[in-house]
Short mmCIF file of C-alpha atoms in Angstrom, two decimals:
data_model
loop_
_atom_site.label_atom_id
_atom_site.label_comp_id
_atom_site.label_asym_id
_atom_site.label_seq_id
_atom_site.Cartn_x
_atom_site.Cartn_y
_atom_site.Cartn_z
CA MET A 1 5.96 -12.31 19.72
CA SER A 2 7.08 -10.10 22.66
CA ASP A 3 10.00 -8.06 23.82
CA PRO A 4 9.18 -6.64 27.65
CA THR A 5 12.77 -5.18 27.82
CA CYS A 6 11.88 -2.87 24.86
CA GLY A 7 8.91 -1.86 26.05
CA VAL A 8 6.59 -3.68 22.98
CA LEU A 9 4.33 -6.21 23.25
CA LEU A 10 3.01 -7.59 19.88
CA GLU A 11 0.30 -10.90 20.21
CA HIS A 12 -1.97 -12.07 17.62
CA ASP A 13 -5.42 -13.32 18.05
CA GLY A 14 -6.66 -15.00 15.40
CA PRO A 15 -6.85 -12.49 12.63
CA ILE A 16 -6.21 -9.62 15.18
CA ALA A 17 -2.77 -8.38 16.27
CA ARG A 18 -2.43 -6.12 19.22
CA LEU A 19 0.42 -3.75 19.31
CA THR A 20 1.31 -2.70 23.08
CA LEU A 21 3.55 -0.09 24.20
CA ASP A 22 4.71 -1.41 28.06
CA ARG A 23 6.94 1.17 29.43
CA PRO A 24 4.47 2.20 32.38
CA ALA A 25 7.39 3.86 34.26
CA SER A 26 7.93 6.79 31.60
CA ARG A 27 4.79 7.01 30.63
CA ASN A 28 6.06 5.16 27.32
CA SER A 29 8.33 7.99 26.23
CA LEU A 30 10.42 6.90 23.46
CA ASP A 31 14.26 5.96 23.93
CA LEU A 32 16.44 4.06 21.24
CA PRO A 33 15.41 0.27 22.17
CA LEU A 34 11.76 1.37 22.58
CA ALA A 35 11.93 3.06 18.93
CA LEU A 36 13.85 0.02 17.16
CA ALA A 37 11.52 -2.66 18.83
CA LEU A 38 8.68 -0.64 17.30
CA ARG A 39 9.75 -0.65 14.22
CA ASP A 40 10.65 -3.88 14.04
CA ALA A 41 6.95 -5.11 15.30
CA VAL A 42 5.83 -3.26 12.51
CA ARG A 43 8.11 -4.62 10.22
CA SER A 44 6.92 -8.26 11.15
CA LEU A 45 3.27 -7.51 9.90
CA GLU A 46 3.97 -6.27 6.66
CA GLY A 47 2.96 -8.64 3.65
CA ASP A 48 2.13 -12.09 3.97
CA ALA A 49 1.92 -11.71 8.03
CA ALA A 50 -0.57 -8.82 7.81
CA PRO A 51 -3.41 -9.19 10.15
CA ARG A 52 -7.02 -8.58 9.15
CA VAL A 53 -6.69 -5.31 11.61
CA LEU A 54 -4.30 -4.33 13.95
CA ILE A 55 -4.51 -2.79 17.28
CA LEU A 56 -2.14 0.15 19.13
CA ARG A 57 -2.48 0.72 22.57
CA SER A 58 -0.95 1.08 25.63
CA SER A 59 -0.72 -1.00 28.52
CA ASN A 60 -1.03 1.41 31.36
CA ALA A 61 -2.84 4.70 31.74
CA HIS A 62 -1.00 7.08 29.02
CA PHE A 63 -0.51 6.16 25.58
CA MET A 64 2.69 7.65 25.03
CA ALA A 65 4.26 10.95 26.88
CA GLY A 66 6.56 11.65 23.61
CA GLY A 67 10.26 11.29 24.22
CA ASP A 68 12.44 10.31 26.72
CA VAL A 69 13.83 13.77 27.77
CA ARG A 70 15.45 12.64 30.84
CA ARG A 71 17.57 10.16 29.00
CA PHE A 72 18.30 12.86 26.10
CA ASP A 73 19.53 15.03 28.94
CA ALA A 74 21.72 12.65 30.36
CA LEU A 75 23.33 12.10 27.00
CA LEU A 76 24.01 15.82 26.23
CA GLN A 77 25.84 16.07 29.53
CA ASP A 78 27.88 13.21 28.60
CA SER A 79 28.57 13.77 25.42
CA PRO A 80 26.75 16.10 22.56
CA ALA A 81 27.85 13.82 19.87
CA ALA A 82 26.46 10.86 20.81
CA CYS A 83 23.31 12.47 22.08
CA GLN A 84 23.15 13.47 18.62
CA ALA A 85 24.02 10.32 16.99
CA GLU A 86 21.32 8.47 19.38
CA LEU A 87 18.80 11.23 18.82
CA ALA A 88 19.34 10.47 14.71
CA ARG A 89 18.52 6.95 15.35
CA ILE A 90 15.63 7.44 16.98
CA ILE A 91 14.17 9.94 14.67
CA GLY A 92 14.96 7.62 11.82
CA ALA A 93 13.10 4.55 13.25
CA ALA A 94 10.51 6.61 14.50
CA ASN A 95 9.73 8.19 11.46
CA ASP A 96 10.03 4.56 9.76
CA THR A 97 7.59 3.22 12.23
CA VAL A 98 4.66 5.66 10.90
CA ALA A 99 5.74 5.16 7.50
CA ARG A 100 5.27 1.26 7.46
CA LEU A 101 2.03 1.81 9.55
CA THR A 102 0.46 4.05 6.89
CA ARG A 103 1.51 1.50 4.03
CA LEU A 104 -0.05 -1.86 6.05
CA PRO A 105 -2.82 -3.42 4.31
CA CYS A 106 -4.66 -3.59 7.07
CA PRO A 107 -6.55 -1.32 9.02
CA VAL A 108 -5.09 0.64 12.57
CA ILE A 109 -7.19 1.12 15.43
CA GLY A 110 -5.43 3.52 17.90
CA LEU A 111 -6.51 3.59 21.77
CA VAL A 112 -5.51 6.29 23.34
CA GLY A 113 -5.69 7.12 26.93
CA GLY A 114 -3.94 9.76 29.24
CA SER A 115 -1.19 11.97 27.34
CA ALA A 116 -0.45 11.68 23.54
CA ALA A 117 2.40 13.87 23.17
CA GLY A 118 5.13 14.54 21.01
CA PHE A 119 5.86 11.25 18.82
CA GLY A 120 2.84 9.93 21.03
CA LEU A 121 0.65 12.45 18.83
CA SER A 122 2.35 11.07 15.56
CA LEU A 123 1.15 7.52 16.11
CA ALA A 124 -1.95 8.27 17.06
CA LEU A 125 -2.53 10.66 14.05
CA ALA A 126 -0.80 7.39 11.84
CA CYS A 127 -3.83 5.14 12.85
CA ASP A 128 -7.03 4.87 10.53
CA LEU A 129 -9.12 4.87 13.12
CA THR A 130 -8.68 6.73 16.80
CA LEU A 131 -10.55 5.78 19.61
CA ALA A 132 -9.82 8.11 22.75
CA ALA A 133 -10.43 7.51 26.55
CA GLU A 134 -12.45 10.40 28.60
CA ASP A 135 -8.74 11.34 29.95
CA ALA A 136 -7.38 11.75 27.21
CA ARG A 137 -5.14 14.78 26.55
CA PHE A 138 -3.32 15.45 22.90
CA LEU A 139 -0.50 17.92 22.54
CA PHE A 140 2.05 18.78 19.87
CA ALA A 141 4.50 19.29 22.39
CA TYR A 142 7.59 19.95 20.07
CA GLY A 143 7.65 23.37 20.51
CA ALA A 144 8.11 23.68 24.04
CA ILE A 145 11.60 21.84 23.60
CA GLY A 146 12.60 23.69 20.35
CA ALA A 147 12.08 20.79 18.25
CA THR A 148 10.78 20.06 14.74
CA PRO A 149 7.86 17.45 14.60
CA ASP A 150 8.94 14.08 13.60
CA GLY A 151 6.65 10.90 12.51
CA GLY A 152 4.87 12.59 10.06
CA ALA A 153 2.67 14.85 12.65
CA SER A 154 2.71 18.21 10.46
CA TRP A 155 1.31 16.07 7.60
CA HIS A 156 -1.16 14.41 9.08
CA LEU A 157 -2.38 16.87 11.52
CA PRO A 158 -3.15 19.73 8.84
CA ARG A 159 -5.28 17.22 7.17
CA ARG A 160 -7.23 15.39 10.27
CA ILE A 161 -8.18 18.92 11.91
CA GLY A 162 -7.59 21.78 9.19
CA LEU A 163 -4.92 24.13 9.35
CA GLN A 164 -5.47 26.46 11.53
CA ARG A 165 -6.03 24.50 14.44
CA ALA A 166 -2.58 22.62 13.47
CA LEU A 167 -0.97 25.76 13.39
CA ALA A 168 -2.81 26.73 16.50
CA MET A 169 -1.54 23.64 18.72
CA ALA A 170 2.12 23.77 16.89
CA LEU A 171 2.88 27.41 17.39
CA LEU A 172 0.75 27.66 20.69
CA ASN A 173 1.54 24.02 22.16
CA THR A 174 -2.27 24.29 23.09
CA SER A 175 -3.90 20.89 23.79
CA LEU A 176 -6.85 19.27 23.00
CA ASP A 177 -8.83 17.06 25.65
CA ALA A 178 -10.85 14.26 24.38
CA ALA A 179 -14.30 16.17 23.51
CA GLN A 180 -12.25 18.67 21.69
CA ALA A 181 -10.54 16.02 19.77
CA LEU A 182 -13.74 14.21 18.77
CA ALA A 183 -15.28 17.78 17.82
CA ALA A 184 -12.26 18.37 15.75
CA GLY A 185 -12.20 15.24 14.04
CA LEU A 186 -8.95 14.07 15.47
CA VAL A 187 -10.59 10.85 17.00
CA CYS A 188 -13.84 9.11 15.92
CA GLN A 189 -15.17 8.19 19.34
CA VAL A 190 -14.91 8.79 23.41
CA VAL A 191 -15.52 6.40 25.71
CA PRO A 192 -14.74 5.76 29.20
CA ALA A 193 -11.54 5.12 30.08
CA ALA A 194 -12.16 1.59 31.25
CA GLU A 195 -13.95 0.64 27.97
CA LEU A 196 -11.55 1.75 26.11
CA ASP A 197 -10.20 -1.68 25.23
CA ALA A 198 -13.69 -3.29 24.83
CA ALA A 199 -14.52 -0.23 22.88
CA GLY A 200 -11.29 -1.53 20.54
CA GLN A 201 -11.79 -4.92 20.47
CA ARG A 202 -15.73 -4.32 19.24
CA LEU A 203 -14.48 -2.61 16.47
CA ALA A 204 -11.88 -4.91 15.88
CA GLY A 205 -14.19 -7.44 15.67
CA GLY A 206 -16.42 -5.91 12.67
CA ASN A 207 -16.93 -6.78 9.13
CA TRP A 208 -13.51 -5.98 7.57
CA PRO A 209 -12.23 -7.67 4.25
CA PRO A 210 -9.69 -10.03 3.90
CA ALA A 211 -6.27 -8.48 3.74
CA ARG A 212 -5.67 -9.66 0.20
CA ALA A 213 -8.86 -8.32 -1.17
CA ARG A 214 -7.53 -4.39 0.41
CA ARG A 215 -4.43 -4.45 -1.63
CA ARG A 216 -3.86 -1.74 -4.47
CA PRO A 217 -1.88 -2.88 -7.23
CA ALA A 218 1.80 -1.39 -7.02
CA SER A 219 0.98 0.60 -10.26
CA ASN A 220 -1.21 2.83 -7.72
CA ALA A 221 0.68 3.57 -5.12
CA CYS A 222 -0.38 6.90 -4.39
CA CYS A 223 -2.43 5.63 -1.64
CA ALA A 224 -1.99 2.46 -0.10
CA ARG A 225 -5.11 2.42 1.89
CA PRO A 226 -8.36 2.28 -0.58
CA TRP A 227 -10.46 3.09 2.18
CA THR A 228 -8.88 6.03 3.38
CA ALA A 229 -8.70 7.82 0.02
CA ILE A 230 -10.36 10.69 -0.70
CA TRP A 231 -9.89 11.78 -4.22
CA THR A 232 -9.85 8.81 -6.75
CA PRO A 233 -8.50 9.23 -9.97
CA PRO A 234 -10.83 10.23 -13.39
CA SER A 235 -12.20 7.26 -15.02
CA THR A 236 -13.13 8.71 -18.52
CA PRO A 237 -9.83 8.33 -20.71
CA LYS A 238 -10.39 12.10 -21.74
CA ARG A 239 -10.06 13.16 -18.22
CA GLN A 240 -7.63 10.31 -17.42
CA ALA A 241 -5.11 12.23 -20.32
CA PHE A 242 -5.53 15.47 -18.76
CA TRP A 243 -4.27 14.68 -15.19
CA ARG A 244 -1.55 13.09 -17.11
CA LYS A 245 -0.48 15.92 -18.87
CA PRO A 246 2.34 17.48 -17.52
CA ARG A 247 1.41 21.49 -16.41
CA ALA A 248 4.06 24.06 -15.13
CA PRO A 249 3.70 25.21 -11.48
CA ILE A 250 0.56 27.88 -10.77
CA LEU A 251 2.22 29.32 -8.16
CA PRO A 252 5.29 30.97 -9.55
CA LYS A 253 3.49 32.42 -12.41
CA ALA A 254 0.17 33.52 -10.67
CA TYR A 255 1.89 35.44 -7.99
CA ALA A 256 5.03 36.97 -10.14
CA PRO A 257 5.10 40.82 -10.49
CA SER A 258 3.39 42.60 -13.31
CA ALA A 259 3.31 45.82 -15.22
CA ASN A 260 0.33 46.73 -13.53
CA ALA A 261 1.88 46.66 -9.99
CA GLY A 262 1.08 50.15 -8.29
CA PRO A 263 1.75 51.53 -5.01
CA ARG A 264 -1.29 49.25 -3.48
CA ALA A 265 0.73 46.39 -4.20
CA SER A 266 1.26 44.04 -0.80
CA THR A 267 3.94 41.82 -0.13
CA ARG A 268 3.10 38.50 2.07
CA PRO A 269 5.01 35.55 2.72
CA ARG A 270 4.49 32.83 0.30
CA PRO A 271 4.02 28.98 1.08
CA GLU A 272 6.30 26.39 -0.16
CA PHE A 273 4.04 24.07 -1.37
CA HIS A 274 1.64 24.16 -4.17
CA PRO A 275 -2.11 23.92 -3.22
CA ARG A 276 -3.12 21.01 -5.30
CA TYR A 277 0.14 19.40 -4.55
CA PRO A 278 1.02 19.77 -0.53
CA SER A 279 4.18 18.44 0.34
CA GLY A 280 5.39 20.49 3.17
CA GLY A 281 2.63 19.76 5.82
CA LEU A 282 2.94 22.93 8.23
CA ARG A 283 6.27 24.34 6.88
CA THR A 284 6.13 27.57 5.26
CA GLN A 285 8.76 30.04 3.82
CA ALA A 286 8.16 33.22 5.50
CA ALA A 287 11.45 34.75 4.33
CA CYS A 288 10.02 34.58 0.48
CA THR A 289 8.19 37.88 -0.35
CA GLN A 290 6.83 38.42 -3.68
CA VAL A 291 4.86 41.39 -5.16
CA LEU A 292 0.84 41.16 -5.68
CA PRO A 293 -0.39 42.96 -8.71
CA ARG A 294 -3.18 45.41 -7.63
CA ARG A 295 -6.30 43.93 -7.80
CA PRO A 296 -8.43 44.99 -11.20
CA SER A 297 -11.30 47.41 -10.45
CA GLY A 298 -14.34 46.63 -12.29
CA ARG A 299 -15.79 43.73 -13.99
CA PRO A 300 -13.81 41.22 -15.75
CA GLN A 301 -13.80 41.69 -19.50
#
């Protein structure tokens, strides 16, 4: 299946599927037709139609340069309401694309060359394995235009490279080249640009299990991909009963003011997510400050 007018090409080569971004004139920048075509292409790979491996790549030197800002500027000059409506459709389709990519029952291999900025970075982060060309550059880019991230970037990025590096990319708008991305854990391999497709083909031709064998039961929907799961449920009945037992949140009780809070008590912003059950990525609730009790002196009783 191919739709060159929308900038998305989907090809099947036996058990391997290739999803190609094809808007070379705009560096694959995301507009509404591309967002809808990308979502529909990923949707067609769900269920029994899933291949053994999916390769996500670009037909030109750049993976994706983010959103089509020129299109947004033209819409904004014409009608702010129309611009807002189209942006809502683009963001909805983009988020749906990433959610469906992460739920596919097959591994997704991303081949990134040139720029991967904004939603391009979100797409690269949604892949299970990411290969980068030597000329690849990764840029968060949302802060440069005063926009909040979409496509799951604030969820995936801290889990790939750590919270501090992710905050630096998001708040300072710093970019990573291919070598830095490899050192940070953002990609798994760096190859010359001319060898990127061949390296992806070799990786896709590996000894992957069949798609049906990789599917998880519907009752265990915490992770749709077993090979990417870091935490596995406890096996013994006693531990399972402990994890099923509902427990009150820890943060509100631990950070509540106490009677021994004195002049040395400090205030600082509290994150809005629980450390054991993160739900917000990079988002923090800076306005919420609570008084911490003074650290007890001496040895604990």
